[in-house]
PDB file of C-alpha atoms in Angstrom:
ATOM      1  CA  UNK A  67       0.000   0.000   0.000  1.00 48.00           C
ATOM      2  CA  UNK A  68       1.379   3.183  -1.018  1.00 54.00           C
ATOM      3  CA  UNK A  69       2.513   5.773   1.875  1.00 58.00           C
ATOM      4  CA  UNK A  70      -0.451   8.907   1.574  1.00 61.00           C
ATOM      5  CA  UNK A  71       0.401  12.642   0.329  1.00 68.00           C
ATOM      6  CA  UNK A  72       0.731  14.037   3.595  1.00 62.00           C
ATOM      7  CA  UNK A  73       2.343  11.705   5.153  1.00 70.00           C
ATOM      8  CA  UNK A  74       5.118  11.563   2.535  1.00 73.00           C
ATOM      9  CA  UNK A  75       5.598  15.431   2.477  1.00 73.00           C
ATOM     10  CA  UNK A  76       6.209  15.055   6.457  1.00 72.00           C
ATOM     11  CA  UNK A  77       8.824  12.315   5.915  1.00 76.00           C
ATOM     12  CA  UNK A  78      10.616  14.653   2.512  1.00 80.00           C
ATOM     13  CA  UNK A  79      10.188  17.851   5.229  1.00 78.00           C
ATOM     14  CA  UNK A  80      12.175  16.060   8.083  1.00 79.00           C
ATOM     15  CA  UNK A  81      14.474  14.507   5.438  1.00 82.00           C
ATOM     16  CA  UNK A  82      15.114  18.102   4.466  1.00 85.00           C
ATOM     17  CA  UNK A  83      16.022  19.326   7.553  1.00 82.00           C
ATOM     18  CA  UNK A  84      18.151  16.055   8.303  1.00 84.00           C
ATOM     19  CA  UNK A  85      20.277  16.876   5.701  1.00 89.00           C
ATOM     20  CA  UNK A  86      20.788  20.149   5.942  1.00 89.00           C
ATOM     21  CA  UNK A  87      21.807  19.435   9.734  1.00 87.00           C
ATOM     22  CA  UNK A  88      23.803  16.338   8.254  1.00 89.00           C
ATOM     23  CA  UNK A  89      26.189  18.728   6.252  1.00 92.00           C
ATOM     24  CA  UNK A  90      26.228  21.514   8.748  1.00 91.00           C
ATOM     25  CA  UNK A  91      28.006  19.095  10.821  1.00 91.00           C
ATOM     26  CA  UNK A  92      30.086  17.710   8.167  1.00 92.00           C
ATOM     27  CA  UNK A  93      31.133  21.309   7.196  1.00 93.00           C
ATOM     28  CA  UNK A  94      32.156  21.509  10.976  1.00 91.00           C
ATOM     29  CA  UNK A  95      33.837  18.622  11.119  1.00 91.00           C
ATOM     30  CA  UNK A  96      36.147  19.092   7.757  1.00 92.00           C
ATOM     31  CA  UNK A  97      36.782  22.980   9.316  1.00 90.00           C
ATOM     32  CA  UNK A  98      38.238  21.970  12.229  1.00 87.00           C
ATOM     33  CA  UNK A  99      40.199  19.344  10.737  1.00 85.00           C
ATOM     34  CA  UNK A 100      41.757  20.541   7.692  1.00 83.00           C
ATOM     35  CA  UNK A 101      42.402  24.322   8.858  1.00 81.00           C
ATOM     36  CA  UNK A 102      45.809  25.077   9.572  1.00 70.00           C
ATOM     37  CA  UNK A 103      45.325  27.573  11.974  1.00 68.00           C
ATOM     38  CA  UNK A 104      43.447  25.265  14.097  1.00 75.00           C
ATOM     39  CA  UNK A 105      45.831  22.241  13.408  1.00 72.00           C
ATOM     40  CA  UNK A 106      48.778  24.449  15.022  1.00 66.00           C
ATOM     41  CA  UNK A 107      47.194  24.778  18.284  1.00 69.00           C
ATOM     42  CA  UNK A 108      45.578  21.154  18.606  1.00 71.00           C
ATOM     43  CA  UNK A 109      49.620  19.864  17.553  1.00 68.00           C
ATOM     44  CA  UNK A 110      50.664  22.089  21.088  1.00 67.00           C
ATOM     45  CA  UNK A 111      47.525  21.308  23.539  1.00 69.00           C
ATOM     46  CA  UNK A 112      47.681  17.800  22.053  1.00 66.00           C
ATOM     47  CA  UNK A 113      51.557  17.546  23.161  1.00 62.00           C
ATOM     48  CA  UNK A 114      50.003  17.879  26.880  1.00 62.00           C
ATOM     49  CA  UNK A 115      47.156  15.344  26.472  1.00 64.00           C
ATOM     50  CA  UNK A 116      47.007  12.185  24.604  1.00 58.00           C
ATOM     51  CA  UNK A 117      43.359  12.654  24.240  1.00 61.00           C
ATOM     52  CA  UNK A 118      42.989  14.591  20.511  1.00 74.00           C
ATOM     53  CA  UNK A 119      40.443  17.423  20.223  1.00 79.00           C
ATOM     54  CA  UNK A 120      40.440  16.511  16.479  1.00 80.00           C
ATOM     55  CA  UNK A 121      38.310  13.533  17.329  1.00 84.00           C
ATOM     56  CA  UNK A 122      35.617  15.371  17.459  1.00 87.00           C
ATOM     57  CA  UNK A 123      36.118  16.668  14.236  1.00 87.00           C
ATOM     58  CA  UNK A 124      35.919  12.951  12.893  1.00 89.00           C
ATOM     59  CA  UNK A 125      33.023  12.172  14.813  1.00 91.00           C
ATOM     60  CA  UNK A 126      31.301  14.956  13.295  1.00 91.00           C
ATOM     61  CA  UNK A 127      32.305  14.225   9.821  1.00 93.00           C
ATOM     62  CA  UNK A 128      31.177  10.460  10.264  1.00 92.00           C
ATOM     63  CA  UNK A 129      27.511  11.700  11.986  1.00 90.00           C
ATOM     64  CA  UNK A 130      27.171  14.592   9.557  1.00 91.00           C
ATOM     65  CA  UNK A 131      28.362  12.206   6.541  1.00 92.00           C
ATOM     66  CA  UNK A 132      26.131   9.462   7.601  1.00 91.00           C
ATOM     67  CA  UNK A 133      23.048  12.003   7.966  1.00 89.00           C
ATOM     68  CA  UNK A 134      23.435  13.931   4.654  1.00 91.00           C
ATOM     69  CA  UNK A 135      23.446   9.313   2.709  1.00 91.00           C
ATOM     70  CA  UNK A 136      20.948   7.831   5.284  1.00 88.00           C
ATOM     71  CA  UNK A 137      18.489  10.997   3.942  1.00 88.00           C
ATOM     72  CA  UNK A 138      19.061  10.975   0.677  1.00 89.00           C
ATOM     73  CA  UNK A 139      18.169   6.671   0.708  1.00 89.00           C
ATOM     74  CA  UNK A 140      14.956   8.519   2.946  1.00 85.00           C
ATOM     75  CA  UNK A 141      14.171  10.285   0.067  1.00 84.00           C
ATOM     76  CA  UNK A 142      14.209   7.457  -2.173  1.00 85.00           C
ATOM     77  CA  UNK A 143      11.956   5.155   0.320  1.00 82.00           C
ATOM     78  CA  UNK A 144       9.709   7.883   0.343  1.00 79.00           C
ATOM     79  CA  UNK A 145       9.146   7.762  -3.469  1.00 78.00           C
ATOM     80  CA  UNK A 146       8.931   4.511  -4.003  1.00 78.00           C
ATOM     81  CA  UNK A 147       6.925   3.374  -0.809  1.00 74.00           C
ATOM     82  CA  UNK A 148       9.364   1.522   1.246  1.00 77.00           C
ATOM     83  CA  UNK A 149       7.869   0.900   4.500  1.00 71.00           C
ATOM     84  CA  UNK A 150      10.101  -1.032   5.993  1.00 76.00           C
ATOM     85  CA  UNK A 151      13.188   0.639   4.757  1.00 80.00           C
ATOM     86  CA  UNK A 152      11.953   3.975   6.445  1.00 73.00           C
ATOM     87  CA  UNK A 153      11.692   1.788   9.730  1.00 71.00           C
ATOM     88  CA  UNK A 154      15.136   0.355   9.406  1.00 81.00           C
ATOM     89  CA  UNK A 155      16.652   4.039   8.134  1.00 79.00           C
ATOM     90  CA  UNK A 156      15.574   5.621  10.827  1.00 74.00           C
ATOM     91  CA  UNK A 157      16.762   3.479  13.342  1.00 79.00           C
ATOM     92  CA  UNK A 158      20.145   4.105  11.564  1.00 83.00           C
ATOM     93  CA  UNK A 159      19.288   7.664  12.068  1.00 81.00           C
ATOM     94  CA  UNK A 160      18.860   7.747  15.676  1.00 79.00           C
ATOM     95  CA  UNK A 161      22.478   5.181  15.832  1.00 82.00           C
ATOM     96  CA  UNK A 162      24.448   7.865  13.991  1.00 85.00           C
ATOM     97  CA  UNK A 163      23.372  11.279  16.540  1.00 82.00           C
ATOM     98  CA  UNK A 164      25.377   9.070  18.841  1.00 86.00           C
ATOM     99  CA  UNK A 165      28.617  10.529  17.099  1.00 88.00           C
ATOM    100  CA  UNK A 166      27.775  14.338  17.647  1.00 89.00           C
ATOM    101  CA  UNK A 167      26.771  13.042  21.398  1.00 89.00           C
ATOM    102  CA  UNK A 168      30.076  12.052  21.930  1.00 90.00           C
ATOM    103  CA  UNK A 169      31.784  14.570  20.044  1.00 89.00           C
ATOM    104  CA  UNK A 170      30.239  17.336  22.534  1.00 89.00           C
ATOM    105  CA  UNK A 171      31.278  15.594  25.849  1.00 90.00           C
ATOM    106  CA  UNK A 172      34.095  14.584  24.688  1.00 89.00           C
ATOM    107  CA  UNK A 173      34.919  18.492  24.171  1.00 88.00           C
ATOM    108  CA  UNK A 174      33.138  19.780  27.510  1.00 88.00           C
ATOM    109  CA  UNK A 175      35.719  16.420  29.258  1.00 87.00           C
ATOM    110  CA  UNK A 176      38.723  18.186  27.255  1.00 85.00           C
ATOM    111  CA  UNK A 177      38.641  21.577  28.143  1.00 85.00           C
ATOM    112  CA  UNK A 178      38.269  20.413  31.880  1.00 84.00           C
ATOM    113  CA  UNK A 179      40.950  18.254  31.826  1.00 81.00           C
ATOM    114  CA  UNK A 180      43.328  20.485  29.842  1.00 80.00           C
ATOM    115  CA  UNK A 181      42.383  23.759  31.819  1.00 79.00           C
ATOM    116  CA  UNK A 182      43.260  21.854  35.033  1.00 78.00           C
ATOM    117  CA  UNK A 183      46.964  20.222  34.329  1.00 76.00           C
ATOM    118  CA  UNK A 184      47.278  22.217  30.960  1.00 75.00           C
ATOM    119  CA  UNK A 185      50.160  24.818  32.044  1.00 78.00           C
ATOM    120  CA  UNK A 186      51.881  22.248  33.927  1.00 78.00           C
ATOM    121  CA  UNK A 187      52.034  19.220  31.159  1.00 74.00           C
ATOM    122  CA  UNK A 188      53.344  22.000  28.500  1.00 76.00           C
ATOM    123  CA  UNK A 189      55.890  23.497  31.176  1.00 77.00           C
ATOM    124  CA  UNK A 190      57.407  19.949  32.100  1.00 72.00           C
ATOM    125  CA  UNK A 191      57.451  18.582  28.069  1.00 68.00           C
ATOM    126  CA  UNK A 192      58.616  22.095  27.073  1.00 71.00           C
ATOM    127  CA  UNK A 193      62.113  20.515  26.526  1.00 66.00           C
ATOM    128  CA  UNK A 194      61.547  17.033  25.284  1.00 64.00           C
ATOM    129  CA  UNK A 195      58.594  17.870  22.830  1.00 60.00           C
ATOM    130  CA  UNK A 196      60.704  20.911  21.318  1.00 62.00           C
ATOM    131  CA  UNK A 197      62.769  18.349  19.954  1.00 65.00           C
ATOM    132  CA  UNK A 198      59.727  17.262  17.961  1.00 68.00           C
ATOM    133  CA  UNK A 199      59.768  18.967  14.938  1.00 73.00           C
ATOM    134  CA  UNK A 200      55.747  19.007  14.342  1.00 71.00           C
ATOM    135  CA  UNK A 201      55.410  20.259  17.824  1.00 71.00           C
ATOM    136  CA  UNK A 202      58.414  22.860  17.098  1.00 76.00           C
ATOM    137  CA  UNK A 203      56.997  23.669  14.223  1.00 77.00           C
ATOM    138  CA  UNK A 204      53.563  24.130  15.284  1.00 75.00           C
ATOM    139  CA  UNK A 205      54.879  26.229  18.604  1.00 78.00           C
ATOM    140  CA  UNK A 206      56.604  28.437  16.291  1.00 81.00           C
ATOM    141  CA  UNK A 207      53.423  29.267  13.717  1.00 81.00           C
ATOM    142  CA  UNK A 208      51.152  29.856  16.702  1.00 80.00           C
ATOM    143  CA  UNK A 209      53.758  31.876  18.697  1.00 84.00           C
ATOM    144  CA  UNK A 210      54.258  34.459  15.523  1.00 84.00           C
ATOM    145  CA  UNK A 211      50.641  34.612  14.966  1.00 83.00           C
ATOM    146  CA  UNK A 212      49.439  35.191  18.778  1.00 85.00           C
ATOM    147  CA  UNK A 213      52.497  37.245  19.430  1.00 87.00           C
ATOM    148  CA  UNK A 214      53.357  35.361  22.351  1.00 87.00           C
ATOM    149  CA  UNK A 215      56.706  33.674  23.662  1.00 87.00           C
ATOM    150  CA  UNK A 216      56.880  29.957  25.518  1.00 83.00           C
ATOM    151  CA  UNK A 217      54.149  29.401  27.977  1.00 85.00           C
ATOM    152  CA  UNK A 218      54.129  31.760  30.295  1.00 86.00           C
ATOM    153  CA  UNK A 219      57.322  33.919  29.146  1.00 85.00           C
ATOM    154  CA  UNK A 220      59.981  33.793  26.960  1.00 81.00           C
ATOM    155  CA  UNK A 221      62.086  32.828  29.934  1.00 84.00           C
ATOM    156  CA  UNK A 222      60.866  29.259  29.676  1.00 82.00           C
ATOM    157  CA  UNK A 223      63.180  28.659  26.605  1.00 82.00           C
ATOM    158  CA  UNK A 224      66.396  30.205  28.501  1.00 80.00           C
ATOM    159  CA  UNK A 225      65.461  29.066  31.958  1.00 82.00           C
ATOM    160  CA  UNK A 226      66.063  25.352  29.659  1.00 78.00           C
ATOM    161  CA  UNK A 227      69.162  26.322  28.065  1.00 78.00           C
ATOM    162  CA  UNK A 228      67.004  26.310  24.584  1.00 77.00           C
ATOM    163  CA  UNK A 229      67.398  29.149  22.097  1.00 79.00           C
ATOM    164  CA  UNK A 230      64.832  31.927  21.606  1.00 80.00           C
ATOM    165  CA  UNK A 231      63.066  31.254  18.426  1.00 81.00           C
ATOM    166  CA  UNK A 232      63.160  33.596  15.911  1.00 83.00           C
ATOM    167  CA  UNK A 233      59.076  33.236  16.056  1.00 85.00           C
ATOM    168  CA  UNK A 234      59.245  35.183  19.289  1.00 85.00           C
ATOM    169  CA  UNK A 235      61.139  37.999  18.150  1.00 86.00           C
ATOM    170  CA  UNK A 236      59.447  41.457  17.570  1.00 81.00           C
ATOM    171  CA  UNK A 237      62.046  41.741  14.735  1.00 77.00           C
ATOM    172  CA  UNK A 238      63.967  39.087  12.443  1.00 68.00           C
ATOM    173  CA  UNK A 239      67.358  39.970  13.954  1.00 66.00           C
ATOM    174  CA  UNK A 240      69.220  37.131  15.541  1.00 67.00           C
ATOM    175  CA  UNK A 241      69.792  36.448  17.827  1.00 71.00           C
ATOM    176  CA  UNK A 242      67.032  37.914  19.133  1.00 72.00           C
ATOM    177  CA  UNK A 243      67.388  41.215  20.923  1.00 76.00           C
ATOM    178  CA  UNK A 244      63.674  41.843  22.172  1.00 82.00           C
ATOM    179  CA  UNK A 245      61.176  39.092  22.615  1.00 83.00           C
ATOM    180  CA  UNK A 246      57.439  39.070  22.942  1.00 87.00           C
ATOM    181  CA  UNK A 247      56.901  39.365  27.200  1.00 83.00           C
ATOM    182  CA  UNK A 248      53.464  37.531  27.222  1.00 87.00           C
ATOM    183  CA  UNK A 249      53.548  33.719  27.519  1.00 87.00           C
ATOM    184  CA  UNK A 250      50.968  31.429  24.846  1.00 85.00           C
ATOM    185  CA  UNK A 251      49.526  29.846  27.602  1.00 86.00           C
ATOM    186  CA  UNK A 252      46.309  32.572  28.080  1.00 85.00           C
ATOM    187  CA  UNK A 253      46.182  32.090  24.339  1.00 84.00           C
ATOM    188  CA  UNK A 254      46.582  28.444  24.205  1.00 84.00           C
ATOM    189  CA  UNK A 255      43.492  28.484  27.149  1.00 85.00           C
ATOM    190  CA  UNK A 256      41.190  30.547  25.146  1.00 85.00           C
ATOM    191  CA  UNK A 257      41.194  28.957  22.547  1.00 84.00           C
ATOM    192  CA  UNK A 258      40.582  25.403  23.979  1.00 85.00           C
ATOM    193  CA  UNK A 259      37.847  27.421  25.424  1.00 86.00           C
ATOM    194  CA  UNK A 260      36.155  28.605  22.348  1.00 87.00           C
ATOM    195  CA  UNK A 261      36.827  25.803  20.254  1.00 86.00           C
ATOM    196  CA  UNK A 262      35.768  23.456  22.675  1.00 87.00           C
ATOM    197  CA  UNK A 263      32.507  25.500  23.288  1.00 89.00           C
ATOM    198  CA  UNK A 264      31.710  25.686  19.452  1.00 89.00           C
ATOM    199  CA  UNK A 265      31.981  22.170  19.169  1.00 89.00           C
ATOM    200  CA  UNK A 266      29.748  21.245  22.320  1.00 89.00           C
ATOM    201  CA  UNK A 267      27.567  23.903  20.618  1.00 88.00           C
ATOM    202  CA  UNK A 268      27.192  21.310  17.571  1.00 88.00           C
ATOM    203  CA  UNK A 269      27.140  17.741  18.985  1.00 88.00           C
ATOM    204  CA  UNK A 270      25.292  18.325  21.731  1.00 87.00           C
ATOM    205  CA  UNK A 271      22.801  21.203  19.878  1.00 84.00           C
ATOM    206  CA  UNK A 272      22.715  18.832  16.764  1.00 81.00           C
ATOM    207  CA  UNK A 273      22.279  15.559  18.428  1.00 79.00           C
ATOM    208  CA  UNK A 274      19.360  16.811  21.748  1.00 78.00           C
ATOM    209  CA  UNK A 275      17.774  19.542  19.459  1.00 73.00           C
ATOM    210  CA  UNK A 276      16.224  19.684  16.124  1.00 64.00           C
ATOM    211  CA  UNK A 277      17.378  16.550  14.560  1.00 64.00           C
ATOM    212  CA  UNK A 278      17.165  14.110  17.502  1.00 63.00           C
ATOM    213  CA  UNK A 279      13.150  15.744  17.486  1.00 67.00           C
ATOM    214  CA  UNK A 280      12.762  15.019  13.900  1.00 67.00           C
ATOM    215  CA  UNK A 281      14.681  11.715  14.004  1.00 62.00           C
ATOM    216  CA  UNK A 282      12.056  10.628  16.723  1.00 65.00           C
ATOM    217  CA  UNK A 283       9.418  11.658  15.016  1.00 66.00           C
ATOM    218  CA  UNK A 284      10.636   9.509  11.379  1.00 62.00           C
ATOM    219  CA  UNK A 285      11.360   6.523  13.881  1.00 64.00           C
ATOM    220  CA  UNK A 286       7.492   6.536  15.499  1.00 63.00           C
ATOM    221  CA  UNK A 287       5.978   7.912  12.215  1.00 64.00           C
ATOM    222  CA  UNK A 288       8.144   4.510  10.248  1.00 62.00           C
ATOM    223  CA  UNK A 289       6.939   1.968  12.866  1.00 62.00           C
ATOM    224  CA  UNK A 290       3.599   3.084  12.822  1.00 60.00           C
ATOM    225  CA  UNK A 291       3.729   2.223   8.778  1.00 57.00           C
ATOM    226  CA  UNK A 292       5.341  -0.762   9.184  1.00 57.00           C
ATOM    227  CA  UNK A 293       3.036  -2.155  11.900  1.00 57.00           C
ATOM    228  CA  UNK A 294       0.205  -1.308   9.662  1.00 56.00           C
ATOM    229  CA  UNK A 295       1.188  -3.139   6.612  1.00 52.00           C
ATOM    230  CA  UNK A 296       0.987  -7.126   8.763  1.00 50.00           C
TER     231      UNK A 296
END
């Protein structure tokens, strides 16, 4: 039996909206993946926690990317009348908002956990994890964009026998004969801060709000056919 008018333009409306939401989150996810101002920070907090922020950006990209294919096949079941296809798509639906979930406490977890030991971990690896040349690397971009020298002065370099980096210079003389006075670390903290707000903002918004209501309402709306057609 063919699915009515109405009820088809509800399934196509939430569909809609599912994968609009779907590639909202997968444009998200790719962001804070891919750009390189973003990478240069996660490389330094990362150095102080094992856990990696860009998880989340992966479990964004997987929900978001799962969202954006599970509605387009919703699409298709609506056309051609697939009962029980809706029914089995939308429990699929309600299995992938489990990725933004966790994306969003993973974040509000992170920023916790790297507020609290943060300054510390990146003062006591200062030394050994220069000698990595991502981190070293990394340290360098973000120190010459935020202006900023070491953690919490430039004296954490000399106070470890380690050279000034020409990234904390106010000039490109070397060596260098005046160096930024105010440490990354406030920088470093607000912007696990923000980031880690703007991606609890998105799992948690995405998967409790408007598509975990419309995703319900497919899931009832799909059983209810289903039921109906034995």
């Amino acid at each position: 039996m063919a699915i009515s008018k109405d009820l088809k333009r509800s399934f196509l409306f939430c569909f809609i909206l599912l994968w609009l939401s779907g590639g909202a989150m997968l444009g998200v996810g790719i962001w804070f993946t891919v750009d390189s101002d973003i990478t240069d920070a996660r490389i330094v907090t990362a150095i102080t926690h094992p856990a990696k922020l860009e998880y989340c950006g992966y479990f964004l990209i997987a929900g978001g990317g799962a969202l954006v294919l599970f509605s387009i096949i919703g699409f298709l079941a609506v056309a051609y009348s697939a009962r029980a296809l809706l029914g089995f798509l939308s429990f699929l639906i309600i299995c992938a908002l489990v990725l933004p979930l966790v994306c969003g406490a993973f974040a509000l977890w992170y920023r916790d956990a790297w507020t609290t030991t943060g300054k510390d971990e990146l003062m006591a690896n200062l030394t050994i994890s220069y000698k990595n040349v991502t981190f070293q690397k990394a340290m360098e971009n973000y120190q010459t964009k935020w202006r900023c020298c070491g953690v919490q002065s430039s004296g954490d370099y000399t106070s470890k026998q380690l050279p000034v980096p020409s990234s904390c210079c106010k000039t490109t003389a070397l060596p260098c004969p005046e160096a930024y006075t105010d440490g990354c670390y406030g920088a470093m903290e607000k912007w696990v801060t923000q980031y880690t707000l703007i991606l609890t903002g998105v799992g948690l918004g995405f998967g409790c709000g408007l598509v975990g209501i419309i995703s319900l309402v497919v899931f009832v709306a799909a059983c209810c056919l289903v039921s109906r057609s034995y």
